[in-house]
Amino acid sequence: MKKRLNIGLVGLGCVGSTVAKILQENQEIIKDRAGVEIKIKKAVVRDVKKHKGYAFEISDDLESVIEDKGIDIVVELMGGVEAPYLLAKKTLAKQKAFVTANKAMLAYHRYELEQIAKNTPIGFEASVCGGIPIIKALKDGLSANHILSFKGILNGTSNYILSQMFKNQASFKDALKDAQHLGYAELNPEFDIKGIDAAHKLLILASLAYGIDAKLEEILIEGIEKIEPDDMEFAKEFGYSIKLLGIAKKHQDCIELRVHPSMIKNECMLSKVDGVMNAISVIGDKVGETLYYGAGAGGEPTASAVISDIIEIARKKSSLMLGFETPQKLPLKPKEEIQCAYYARLLVSDEKGVFSQISAILAQNDISLNNVLQKEIPQSNKAKILFSTHTTNEKSMLNALKELENLQSVLDTPKMIRLEN
Amino acid sequence: MKKRLNIGLVGLGCVGSTVAKILQENQEIIKDRAGVEIKIKKAVVRDVKKHKGYAFEISDDLESVIEDKGIDIVVELMGGVEAPYLLAKKTLAKQKAFVTANKAMLAYHRYELEQIAKNTPIGFEASVCGGIPIIKALKDGLSANHILSFKGILNGTSNYILSQMFKNQASFKDALKDAQHLGYAELNPEFDIKGIDAAHKLLILASLAYGIDAKLEEILIEGIEKIEPDDMEFAKEFGYSIKLLGIAKKHQDCIELRVHPSMIKNECMLSKVDGVMNAISVIGDKVGETLYYGAGAGGEPTASAVISDIIEIARKKSSLMLGFETPQKLPLKPKEEIQCAYYARLLVSDEKGVFSQISAILAQNDISLNNVLQKEIPQSNKAKILFSTHTTNEKSMLNALKELENLQSVLDTPKMIRLEN
């Protein structure tokens, strides 16, 4: 096997430059997990002068990454549809591996590329929901299953807007402005709020699950722009939330695909997915429901997915890989050094001064109280004291509990539960 | 490449027999996705007489699956620790692929097996959280990341008990009885309720993420048996739920591992994971938080994971795989044939008989009402009528909305949102 894999990176925008940064910052684990060193040999950009300080060659000659025999994988992060499609075709024709984050291009040209690729690897994990490994889940994790249906929050911008409308009674207009102000929505937000971006992703996932060659124009796509605070109020009243969903269902004789705002019951995991986060719930005929949640966009999550594809192309083994052969093996943290917040339950005699005894012990052990509930037990001289603390360490807490147990007014061994952020 | 891969299946209990069933039922997609036919050549059981009606050979000779040169992959679903460990060693020594669902065995012997395996594939997706592809997520999907921490609901039995205690104010004892009655807990439930099973899984995941060779005896493990309704009440009062978590954190100089009941904030996705379901939240240094949710146990989810490992061992390609080359390509469902429930918002003039006009139109279109909210708009003669329907079809609903719009008392184009179960 080769000792080194060379990347030709096309595009050095937000995702492209982050791919370069992570390949540098995490180079040790990436080398271990890939089994070979992974290096960017050349990056292609529109304006060479704008990109300085990189350790690799910068060029404006797109053809050169295809022609360069020293480049093993072409990584396309340029955006657009037709230019990247042409690049993909030429790369695959040379049986060179191709990795892309380009959902719009795949929404239009995935079947043509599949034809050309044959057994040449194409990685496209980053094209759907950024850092969530949903492509690999469908291709690998759920491979024993017929996919009965899936539905997902596939667009972070619209989910942020809907979350703001739901939580803060914001109007659509104000929530959109807020999203634009925070950089979650573009100045022209049409692709996101009208469901086009979500539809691109739905088409790619549906191709994986069902092999259906559906086009954007053939499926039901509605955006979130007509939703009003009244709708949110109705949803709250009857136990729903409103999410922009991409939905796919397999029927006996056809596949149903649609993107539109949906009311979903509060009990459903997807209803909890707020802000810019994405999630996809998949129903397999054998595995039942599985759900995948994470950041659907952003430089680092998307670059994480791009690099996972590069690593997958690089390696071909599947033994245990404990610690991915991490170079730096760390020892186990001793139990008593664990730090967290705590909750405790005490049974006490209901008399004066008990609580001040308790709080004195906590203070001596450097533990500060957070929430407290005191409950008398009727027809007895007993009470329960339930409290939670701010962060402290296990040793202090165990010590305090032992001291509490020794108090005459504490009638039973105190019970404790840790709090987890 | 071989045209057929032969399995030696050790154990025909709940998971083993389901693996055989799914390999049969889903054989077409499995063949397509694996690139080769996958057949069970032989199953090894303790008592041959108890297992009849299978199309493959049944034997009680464990050595024979190792020695048989016609068997390519040994799948271990026998349970126990030492016998399966011995089987794994002998299988791998012959450079034969090994697939297991055995978390207890891996919790003790994973590093010895890693040593022996070298580049021989070992599949163990089924050993942690059944149908959730969390092993593949760590090995493949998140491979560009340092794992900063992860925490998970790794045991369905204890999660069911805690969910019952939280939702129905049940005592621990009653909730456990209920779980035993439903078959979620064994007669001797110690492994589940004392956190041992969760700890096995935590150790395997921690090995993947950090390469740490921790032993059960070295880590903090506490069960759920001391939790009382008072604790649940405190949790509810202050916006928490209580879950048995397996927790792993990477520090500068050590790894922290622990299993215990934890109070977690309601805003956290894990707090929504109820009943027997499992979920793991992973924080990667680049991708941020991703979360994986699904059935953590049961014959079909576990068998689904076992077979995904077999398929991964069988294939070595990574092109687009749209539809996994599904043999049966289905057409797209026409938009107007979509069936779901609907919500609609109407602006109406606030006069007598309006609601009866509306409900008449819905009835004529075969649409039945579910929830209704009517809101007068103060200082106007207008009102809003918000309603949801039971399931109907898109065509009827669109037709009804058109007819509603034509009513003189309806003052604006009706707005509609679909409901999704």
Short mmCIF file of N, CA, C and O in Angstrom, two decimals, chain A residues 25-26 33 110 114 122 124 138-140 143-145 151 207-208 211 222 226 228 230-231 233 247 249 253-255 260 262-263 266 271-272 286 290-291 293 300 304 315-316 318-324 331 333 343 345 375 384 418 420-421, chain B residues 25-26 33 110 114 122 124 138-140 143-145 151 207-208 211 222 226 228 230-231 233 247 249 253-255 260 262-263 266 271-272 285-286 290-291 293 300 304 315-316 318-324 331 333 343 345 375 384 418 420-421:
data_model
loop_
_atom_site.label_atom_id
_atom_site.label_comp_id
_atom_site.label_asym_id
_atom_site.label_seq_id
_atom_site.Cartn_x
_atom_site.Cartn_y
_atom_site.Cartn_z
N GLU A 25 -4.27 19.96 11.85
CA GLU A 25 -4.41 19.89 13.32
C GLU A 25 -4.55 18.45 13.84
O GLU A 25 -4.02 18.10 14.89
N ASN A 26 -5.32 17.64 13.13
CA ASN A 26 -5.55 16.27 13.59
C ASN A 26 -4.77 15.24 12.75
O ASN A 26 -5.18 14.10 12.60
N ARG A 33 -5.80 6.45 11.62
CA ARG A 33 -7.08 5.86 11.23
C ARG A 33 -7.13 5.52 9.75
O ARG A 33 -7.80 4.58 9.35
N ARG A 110 -26.62 12.78 -9.75
CA ARG A 110 -26.09 11.61 -9.04
C ARG A 110 -26.11 10.34 -9.88
O ARG A 110 -25.20 9.52 -9.79
N GLU A 114 -22.96 7.93 -10.91
CA GLU A 114 -22.97 6.51 -10.54
C GLU A 114 -22.59 5.64 -11.75
O GLU A 114 -21.81 4.69 -11.63
N ILE A 122 -16.69 7.25 -4.69
CA ILE A 122 -17.21 8.61 -4.58
C ILE A 122 -17.64 8.80 -3.13
O ILE A 122 -18.44 8.03 -2.62
N PHE A 124 -19.56 11.24 -0.41
CA PHE A 124 -20.47 12.39 -0.40
C PHE A 124 -21.18 12.53 0.94
O PHE A 124 -22.27 13.07 1.03
N LEU A 138 -26.95 4.79 6.30
CA LEU A 138 -27.80 4.12 5.30
C LEU A 138 -27.01 3.07 4.51
O LEU A 138 -27.51 1.98 4.24
N LYS A 139 -25.77 3.41 4.13
CA LYS A 139 -24.99 2.48 3.30
C LYS A 139 -24.47 1.28 4.10
O LYS A 139 -24.41 0.18 3.59
N ASP A 140 -24.09 1.54 5.35
CA ASP A 140 -23.40 0.49 6.12
C ASP A 140 -24.22 0.01 7.32
O ASP A 140 -24.53 -1.16 7.43
N SER A 143 -27.60 -1.71 6.51
CA SER A 143 -27.59 -2.41 5.22
C SER A 143 -28.40 -3.69 5.19
O SER A 143 -28.73 -4.18 4.12
N ALA A 144 -28.78 -4.23 6.34
CA ALA A 144 -29.60 -5.45 6.35
C ALA A 144 -31.09 -5.15 6.19
O ALA A 144 -31.90 -6.06 6.12
N ASN A 145 -31.43 -3.87 6.15
CA ASN A 145 -32.84 -3.46 6.21
C ASN A 145 -33.40 -2.92 4.90
O ASN A 145 -32.70 -2.21 4.17
N LYS A 151 -37.74 10.48 7.90
CA LYS A 151 -38.10 11.89 7.88
C LYS A 151 -37.05 12.67 8.64
O LYS A 151 -36.50 12.17 9.62
N SER A 207 -32.38 8.38 -2.98
CA SER A 207 -31.64 7.57 -3.94
C SER A 207 -30.92 6.44 -3.25
O SER A 207 -30.87 5.31 -3.74
N LEU A 208 -30.34 6.74 -2.09
CA LEU A 208 -29.65 5.70 -1.34
C LEU A 208 -30.61 4.63 -0.88
O LEU A 208 -30.35 3.44 -1.00
N GLY A 211 -33.13 3.94 -4.49
CA GLY A 211 -32.66 3.96 -5.87
C GLY A 211 -33.58 4.73 -6.80
O GLY A 211 -33.57 4.51 -8.00
N GLU A 222 -42.74 22.71 -0.09
CA GLU A 222 -43.29 23.96 0.43
C GLU A 222 -42.36 24.51 1.50
O GLU A 222 -41.76 23.75 2.25
N LYS A 226 -44.98 31.05 5.23
CA LYS A 226 -46.36 31.45 5.54
C LYS A 226 -46.78 31.12 6.97
O LYS A 226 -47.94 31.28 7.34
N GLU A 228 -47.34 31.50 10.83
CA GLU A 228 -47.57 32.67 11.69
C GLU A 228 -47.62 32.26 13.16
O GLU A 228 -47.84 31.09 13.47
N ASP A 230 -49.91 32.42 15.26
CA ASP A 230 -51.13 31.67 15.57
C ASP A 230 -50.93 30.17 15.39
O ASP A 230 -51.47 29.36 16.17
N ASP A 231 -50.22 29.80 14.34
CA ASP A 231 -50.00 28.36 14.07
C ASP A 231 -49.17 27.74 15.20
O ASP A 231 -49.43 26.63 15.63
N GLU A 233 -49.14 28.82 18.21
CA GLU A 233 -49.99 28.76 19.40
C GLU A 233 -50.89 27.52 19.38
O GLU A 233 -51.03 26.82 20.38
N ILE A 247 -39.60 14.17 3.94
CA ILE A 247 -40.27 12.91 4.28
C ILE A 247 -40.19 11.95 3.10
O ILE A 247 -40.44 12.33 1.95
N LYS A 249 -41.45 7.88 2.11
CA LYS A 249 -42.16 6.68 2.54
C LYS A 249 -42.20 5.69 1.40
O LYS A 249 -42.47 6.05 0.26
N ASP A 253 -46.18 0.06 -4.10
CA ASP A 253 -45.93 0.26 -5.52
C ASP A 253 -45.33 1.61 -5.87
O ASP A 253 -45.22 1.96 -7.04
N CYS A 254 -44.97 2.39 -4.86
CA CYS A 254 -44.38 3.68 -5.18
C CYS A 254 -43.66 4.27 -3.97
O CYS A 254 -43.74 3.74 -2.87
N ILE A 255 -42.93 5.33 -4.24
CA ILE A 255 -42.18 6.04 -3.20
C ILE A 255 -42.77 7.44 -3.06
O ILE A 255 -42.99 8.12 -4.06
N HIS A 260 -42.06 19.85 3.46
CA HIS A 260 -42.99 20.91 3.86
C HIS A 260 -42.98 21.07 5.37
O HIS A 260 -42.54 20.17 6.08
N SER A 262 -44.29 20.67 8.97
CA SER A 262 -45.15 19.62 9.51
C SER A 262 -45.37 19.88 10.99
O SER A 262 -44.46 20.31 11.70
N MET A 263 -46.57 19.57 11.45
CA MET A 263 -46.79 19.54 12.89
C MET A 263 -46.43 18.14 13.36
O MET A 263 -46.91 17.16 12.81
N ASN A 266 -45.19 16.22 20.34
CA ASN A 266 -44.08 16.48 21.28
C ASN A 266 -43.36 15.22 21.73
O ASN A 266 -42.20 15.29 22.13
N SER A 271 -39.13 16.46 17.54
CA SER A 271 -39.71 17.72 18.04
C SER A 271 -38.72 18.43 18.97
O SER A 271 -38.84 19.62 19.22
N LYS A 272 -37.76 17.69 19.48
CA LYS A 272 -36.80 18.26 20.42
C LYS A 272 -35.58 18.89 19.71
O LYS A 272 -34.71 19.47 20.34
N LYS A 286 -36.26 -4.14 9.86
CA LYS A 286 -35.77 -5.03 10.92
C LYS A 286 -35.35 -4.26 12.17
O LYS A 286 -35.65 -4.65 13.28
N THR A 290 -34.24 4.27 14.03
CA THR A 290 -32.99 4.82 14.55
C THR A 290 -33.00 6.30 14.18
O THR A 290 -33.66 6.70 13.21
N LEU A 291 -32.29 7.10 14.96
CA LEU A 291 -32.27 8.54 14.70
C LEU A 291 -30.85 9.07 14.81
O LEU A 291 -30.08 8.62 15.65
N TYR A 293 -28.53 12.67 14.86
CA TYR A 293 -28.68 14.09 15.22
C TYR A 293 -27.32 14.77 15.21
O TYR A 293 -26.32 14.15 15.60
N GLU A 300 -16.56 23.28 10.27
CA GLU A 300 -15.95 22.12 10.92
C GLU A 300 -16.78 20.85 10.80
O GLU A 300 -16.23 19.80 10.45
N SER A 304 -15.41 17.71 8.75
CA SER A 304 -15.30 16.43 9.45
C SER A 304 -15.85 15.30 8.58
O SER A 304 -15.26 14.21 8.49
N ARG A 315 -8.53 3.54 3.65
CA ARG A 315 -8.34 2.27 4.36
C ARG A 315 -9.32 1.21 3.89
O ARG A 315 -10.40 1.49 3.44
N LYS A 316 -8.91 -0.01 4.06
CA LYS A 316 -9.76 -1.09 3.61
C LYS A 316 -9.83 -2.19 4.65
O LYS A 316 -10.04 -3.35 4.32
N SER A 318 -11.06 -3.79 8.60
CA SER A 318 -12.17 -3.66 9.54
C SER A 318 -11.96 -4.50 10.79
O SER A 318 -12.88 -5.09 11.30
N SER A 319 -10.74 -4.56 11.30
CA SER A 319 -10.54 -5.25 12.58
C SER A 319 -11.03 -4.34 13.70
O SER A 319 -11.62 -3.30 13.45
N LEU A 320 -10.82 -4.72 14.94
CA LEU A 320 -11.42 -3.98 16.05
C LEU A 320 -11.06 -2.49 16.03
O LEU A 320 -11.90 -1.65 16.28
N MET A 321 -9.81 -2.16 15.73
CA MET A 321 -9.35 -0.78 15.71
C MET A 321 -9.62 -0.06 17.02
O MET A 321 -10.14 1.04 17.05
N LEU A 322 -9.30 -0.72 18.12
CA LEU A 322 -9.49 -0.10 19.42
C LEU A 322 -8.62 1.14 19.50
O LEU A 322 -7.42 1.07 19.29
N GLY A 323 -9.26 2.25 19.80
CA GLY A 323 -8.51 3.50 19.88
C GLY A 323 -7.96 3.92 18.54
O GLY A 323 -7.07 4.76 18.50
N PHE A 324 -8.50 3.39 17.45
CA PHE A 324 -7.98 3.71 16.13
C PHE A 324 -6.46 3.70 16.18
O PHE A 324 -5.80 4.50 15.53
N PRO A 331 -4.19 7.27 30.79
CA PRO A 331 -4.64 6.42 31.90
C PRO A 331 -6.07 6.77 32.31
O PRO A 331 -6.64 7.77 31.86
N LYS A 333 -8.97 7.99 34.81
CA LYS A 333 -9.10 8.96 35.91
C LYS A 333 -9.58 8.25 37.16
O LYS A 333 -10.57 7.51 37.12
N TYR A 343 -27.02 15.59 43.45
CA TYR A 343 -28.31 15.70 44.10
C TYR A 343 -28.27 14.73 45.26
O TYR A 343 -27.66 13.66 45.17
N ARG A 345 -30.63 13.06 48.80
CA ARG A 345 -31.90 12.92 49.52
C ARG A 345 -31.62 12.46 50.94
O ARG A 345 -30.98 11.43 51.14
N LYS A 375 -39.56 18.52 52.55
CA LYS A 375 -40.92 17.97 52.60
C LYS A 375 -41.16 17.32 53.96
O LYS A 375 -40.52 16.31 54.28
N LYS A 384 -38.13 15.09 54.74
CA LYS A 384 -37.13 14.77 53.73
C LYS A 384 -36.50 16.07 53.26
O LYS A 384 -37.20 17.05 53.01
N ARG A 418 -25.79 11.82 40.70
CA ARG A 418 -24.95 12.84 40.06
C ARG A 418 -25.74 13.60 38.99
O ARG A 418 -26.63 13.05 38.35
N GLU A 420 -25.63 15.59 35.37
CA GLU A 420 -24.80 15.58 34.17
C GLU A 420 -25.25 16.70 33.24
O GLU A 420 -26.43 16.82 32.95
N ASN A 421 -24.32 17.54 32.83
CA ASN A 421 -24.73 18.65 31.95
C ASN A 421 -25.06 18.18 30.55
O ASN A 421 -24.37 17.34 30.03
N GLU B 25 -35.21 -13.66 4.55
CA GLU B 25 -36.28 -12.72 4.14
C GLU B 25 -35.74 -11.57 3.28
O GLU B 25 -36.40 -11.14 2.34
N ASN B 26 -34.60 -11.03 3.65
CA ASN B 26 -34.05 -9.89 2.92
C ASN B 26 -32.88 -10.29 2.02
O ASN B 26 -31.98 -9.49 1.75
N ARG B 33 -26.34 -5.52 -1.73
CA ARG B 33 -25.50 -4.61 -0.94
C ARG B 33 -24.15 -5.23 -0.62
O ARG B 33 -23.15 -4.52 -0.48
N ARG B 110 -11.18 -7.75 24.64
CA ARG B 110 -11.05 -7.06 23.35
C ARG B 110 -9.60 -6.83 22.93
O ARG B 110 -9.28 -6.90 21.75
N GLU B 114 -7.73 -8.08 19.52
CA GLU B 114 -7.11 -7.10 18.61
C GLU B 114 -5.70 -7.54 18.23
O GLU B 114 -5.29 -7.45 17.08
N ILE B 122 -12.89 -8.20 12.35
CA ILE B 122 -13.76 -8.55 13.47
C ILE B 122 -14.93 -7.57 13.43
O ILE B 122 -14.73 -6.36 13.45
N PHE B 124 -18.29 -6.15 15.38
CA PHE B 124 -18.90 -6.19 16.71
C PHE B 124 -19.92 -5.08 16.89
O PHE B 124 -20.19 -4.63 18.00
N LEU B 138 -18.34 5.73 15.25
CA LEU B 138 -17.05 6.07 15.85
C LEU B 138 -15.89 5.70 14.92
O LEU B 138 -14.92 6.45 14.78
N LYS B 139 -15.98 4.52 14.28
CA LYS B 139 -14.87 4.07 13.43
C LYS B 139 -14.79 4.83 12.11
O LYS B 139 -13.70 5.09 11.60
N ASP B 140 -15.96 5.15 11.56
CA ASP B 140 -15.98 5.71 10.20
C ASP B 140 -16.48 7.15 10.17
O ASP B 140 -15.79 8.04 9.71
N SER B 143 -14.32 9.76 12.05
CA SER B 143 -12.89 9.41 12.07
C SER B 143 -11.95 10.60 11.99
O SER B 143 -10.77 10.48 12.31
N ALA B 144 -12.46 11.77 11.61
CA ALA B 144 -11.57 12.95 11.56
C ALA B 144 -11.45 13.64 12.91
O ALA B 144 -10.69 14.60 13.04
N ASN B 145 -12.17 13.15 13.91
CA ASN B 145 -12.27 13.85 15.19
C ASN B 145 -11.53 13.17 16.34
O ASN B 145 -11.52 11.95 16.44
N LYS B 151 -21.70 10.35 26.16
CA LYS B 151 -22.51 9.79 27.23
C LYS B 151 -23.72 9.14 26.61
O LYS B 151 -24.24 9.60 25.60
N SER B 207 -12.79 2.02 24.42
CA SER B 207 -11.64 1.45 23.71
C SER B 207 -11.55 2.01 22.30
O SER B 207 -10.47 2.31 21.80
N LEU B 208 -12.72 2.12 21.65
CA LEU B 208 -12.72 2.66 20.30
C LEU B 208 -12.27 4.11 20.29
O LEU B 208 -11.46 4.53 19.47
N GLY B 211 -8.73 4.05 23.00
CA GLY B 211 -7.76 2.99 23.09
C GLY B 211 -7.41 2.62 24.53
O GLY B 211 -6.35 2.07 24.80
N GLU B 222 -22.61 2.41 39.38
CA GLU B 222 -23.72 2.38 40.33
C GLU B 222 -25.01 2.10 39.58
O GLU B 222 -25.18 2.55 38.45
N LYS B 226 -31.65 2.29 44.03
CA LYS B 226 -31.94 3.11 45.22
C LYS B 226 -32.75 4.36 44.89
O LYS B 226 -32.98 5.20 45.75
N GLU B 228 -35.89 6.67 44.27
CA GLU B 228 -37.24 6.67 44.83
C GLU B 228 -38.09 7.74 44.16
O GLU B 228 -37.56 8.68 43.57
N ASP B 230 -39.50 10.25 45.32
CA ASP B 230 -39.09 11.61 45.73
C ASP B 230 -38.03 12.20 44.81
O ASP B 230 -38.05 13.40 44.52
N ASP B 231 -37.09 11.36 44.39
CA ASP B 231 -36.02 11.84 43.51
C ASP B 231 -36.59 12.29 42.18
O ASP B 231 -36.18 13.29 41.61
N GLU B 233 -39.57 13.36 41.76
CA GLU B 233 -40.33 14.59 41.99
C GLU B 233 -39.41 15.81 41.99
O GLU B 233 -39.72 16.84 41.39
N ILE B 247 -20.74 7.30 30.93
CA ILE B 247 -20.12 8.59 30.63
C ILE B 247 -18.61 8.41 30.41
O ILE B 247 -17.95 7.71 31.18
N LYS B 249 -15.13 10.85 29.43
CA LYS B 249 -14.60 12.18 29.16
C LYS B 249 -13.10 12.11 29.00
O LYS B 249 -12.42 11.45 29.77
N ASP B 253 -4.82 14.60 30.69
CA ASP B 253 -3.88 13.55 31.07
C ASP B 253 -4.54 12.24 31.48
O ASP B 253 -3.88 11.33 31.99
N CYS B 254 -5.86 12.14 31.32
CA CYS B 254 -6.51 10.89 31.68
C CYS B 254 -7.90 10.79 31.07
O CYS B 254 -8.40 11.75 30.48
N ILE B 255 -8.47 9.61 31.18
CA ILE B 255 -9.81 9.34 30.66
C ILE B 255 -10.72 9.04 31.85
O ILE B 255 -10.36 8.24 32.72
N HIS B 260 -23.62 5.51 36.12
CA HIS B 260 -24.47 5.75 37.30
C HIS B 260 -25.72 6.50 36.89
O HIS B 260 -25.76 7.11 35.82
N SER B 262 -28.03 9.55 36.52
CA SER B 262 -27.68 10.97 36.40
C SER B 262 -28.93 11.80 36.23
O SER B 262 -29.87 11.38 35.56
N MET B 263 -28.93 12.97 36.84
CA MET B 263 -29.98 13.94 36.51
C MET B 263 -29.50 14.71 35.30
O MET B 263 -28.39 15.24 35.30
N ASN B 266 -33.82 18.86 31.03
CA ASN B 266 -34.84 18.56 30.02
C ASN B 266 -34.48 19.04 28.63
O ASN B 266 -34.98 18.51 27.64
N SER B 271 -32.64 13.37 27.43
CA SER B 271 -33.74 13.33 28.40
C SER B 271 -35.03 12.84 27.76
O SER B 271 -35.95 12.41 28.43
N LYS B 272 -35.09 12.92 26.44
CA LYS B 272 -36.30 12.52 25.71
C LYS B 272 -36.31 11.03 25.37
O LYS B 272 -37.28 10.50 24.82
N ASP B 285 -14.13 16.83 18.49
CA ASP B 285 -13.51 18.18 18.56
C ASP B 285 -13.83 19.03 17.34
O ASP B 285 -13.82 20.26 17.42
N LYS B 286 -14.17 18.40 16.22
CA LYS B 286 -14.49 19.17 15.02
C LYS B 286 -15.98 19.19 14.72
O LYS B 286 -16.55 20.21 14.37
N THR B 290 -22.93 14.91 18.03
CA THR B 290 -23.85 14.11 17.21
C THR B 290 -24.49 13.12 18.17
O THR B 290 -23.93 12.78 19.21
N LEU B 291 -25.70 12.67 17.82
CA LEU B 291 -26.42 11.74 18.70
C LEU B 291 -27.02 10.63 17.87
O LEU B 291 -27.49 10.84 16.75
N TYR B 293 -29.64 7.23 18.09
CA TYR B 293 -30.79 6.75 18.88
C TYR B 293 -31.39 5.53 18.22
O TYR B 293 -31.45 5.45 16.99
N GLU B 300 -34.46 -8.61 16.33
CA GLU B 300 -34.31 -8.01 15.01
C GLU B 300 -33.30 -6.86 14.98
O GLU B 300 -32.44 -6.84 14.08
N SER B 304 -29.93 -7.17 12.85
CA SER B 304 -29.68 -6.16 11.82
C SER B 304 -28.23 -5.69 11.89
O SER B 304 -27.56 -5.53 10.86
N ARG B 315 -18.04 -6.69 1.33
CA ARG B 315 -17.80 -5.72 0.25
C ARG B 315 -16.64 -4.80 0.57
O ARG B 315 -16.32 -4.53 1.69
N LYS B 316 -16.06 -4.30 -0.47
CA LYS B 316 -14.92 -3.41 -0.26
C LYS B 316 -15.01 -2.20 -1.17
O LYS B 316 -14.01 -1.62 -1.53
N SER B 318 -16.86 1.64 -2.44
CA SER B 318 -17.51 2.79 -1.81
C SER B 318 -17.97 3.81 -2.85
O SER B 318 -17.85 4.99 -2.65
N SER B 319 -18.50 3.35 -3.99
CA SER B 319 -19.06 4.30 -4.93
C SER B 319 -20.43 4.75 -4.41
O SER B 319 -20.81 4.43 -3.30
N LEU B 320 -21.15 5.54 -5.19
CA LEU B 320 -22.38 6.12 -4.68
C LEU B 320 -23.36 5.09 -4.11
O LEU B 320 -23.97 5.30 -3.09
N MET B 321 -23.50 3.94 -4.79
CA MET B 321 -24.43 2.90 -4.36
C MET B 321 -25.86 3.42 -4.20
O MET B 321 -26.51 3.16 -3.19
N LEU B 322 -26.31 4.17 -5.15
CA LEU B 322 -27.67 4.68 -5.08
C LEU B 322 -28.63 3.51 -5.09
O LEU B 322 -28.60 2.68 -5.99
N GLY B 323 -29.48 3.47 -4.10
CA GLY B 323 -30.43 2.36 -4.01
C GLY B 323 -29.74 1.04 -3.77
O GLY B 323 -30.36 0.00 -3.96
N PHE B 324 -28.49 1.09 -3.32
CA PHE B 324 -27.74 -0.15 -3.12
C PHE B 324 -27.98 -1.08 -4.30
O PHE B 324 -28.08 -2.29 -4.15
N PRO B 331 -41.73 3.69 -8.67
CA PRO B 331 -41.99 5.05 -9.16
C PRO B 331 -42.31 6.00 -8.01
O PRO B 331 -42.52 5.57 -6.87
N LYS B 333 -44.61 8.55 -5.92
CA LYS B 333 -46.04 8.71 -5.64
C LYS B 333 -46.50 10.10 -6.07
O LYS B 333 -45.86 11.09 -5.73
N TYR B 343 -53.54 20.64 9.33
CA TYR B 343 -53.94 21.77 10.16
C TYR B 343 -54.22 22.91 9.20
O TYR B 343 -53.54 23.04 8.17
N ARG B 345 -55.56 27.27 8.90
CA ARG B 345 -55.85 28.56 9.57
C ARG B 345 -56.68 29.42 8.63
O ARG B 345 -56.28 29.69 7.50
N LYS B 375 -60.65 32.06 17.56
CA LYS B 375 -60.16 33.25 18.28
C LYS B 375 -60.74 34.51 17.65
O LYS B 375 -60.44 34.82 16.49
N LYS B 384 -60.33 34.23 13.85
CA LYS B 384 -59.50 33.20 13.24
C LYS B 384 -60.04 31.85 13.64
O LYS B 384 -60.38 31.63 14.81
N ARG B 418 -49.23 20.38 7.14
CA ARG B 418 -49.49 18.94 7.29
C ARG B 418 -49.06 18.43 8.66
O ARG B 418 -48.09 18.95 9.24
N GLU B 420 -47.56 15.28 10.86
CA GLU B 420 -46.75 14.09 10.61
C GLU B 420 -46.69 13.26 11.90
O GLU B 420 -46.39 13.79 12.96
N ASN B 421 -47.01 12.00 11.79
CA ASN B 421 -46.99 11.16 13.00
C ASN B 421 -45.57 10.82 13.43
O ASN B 421 -44.73 10.59 12.60
#
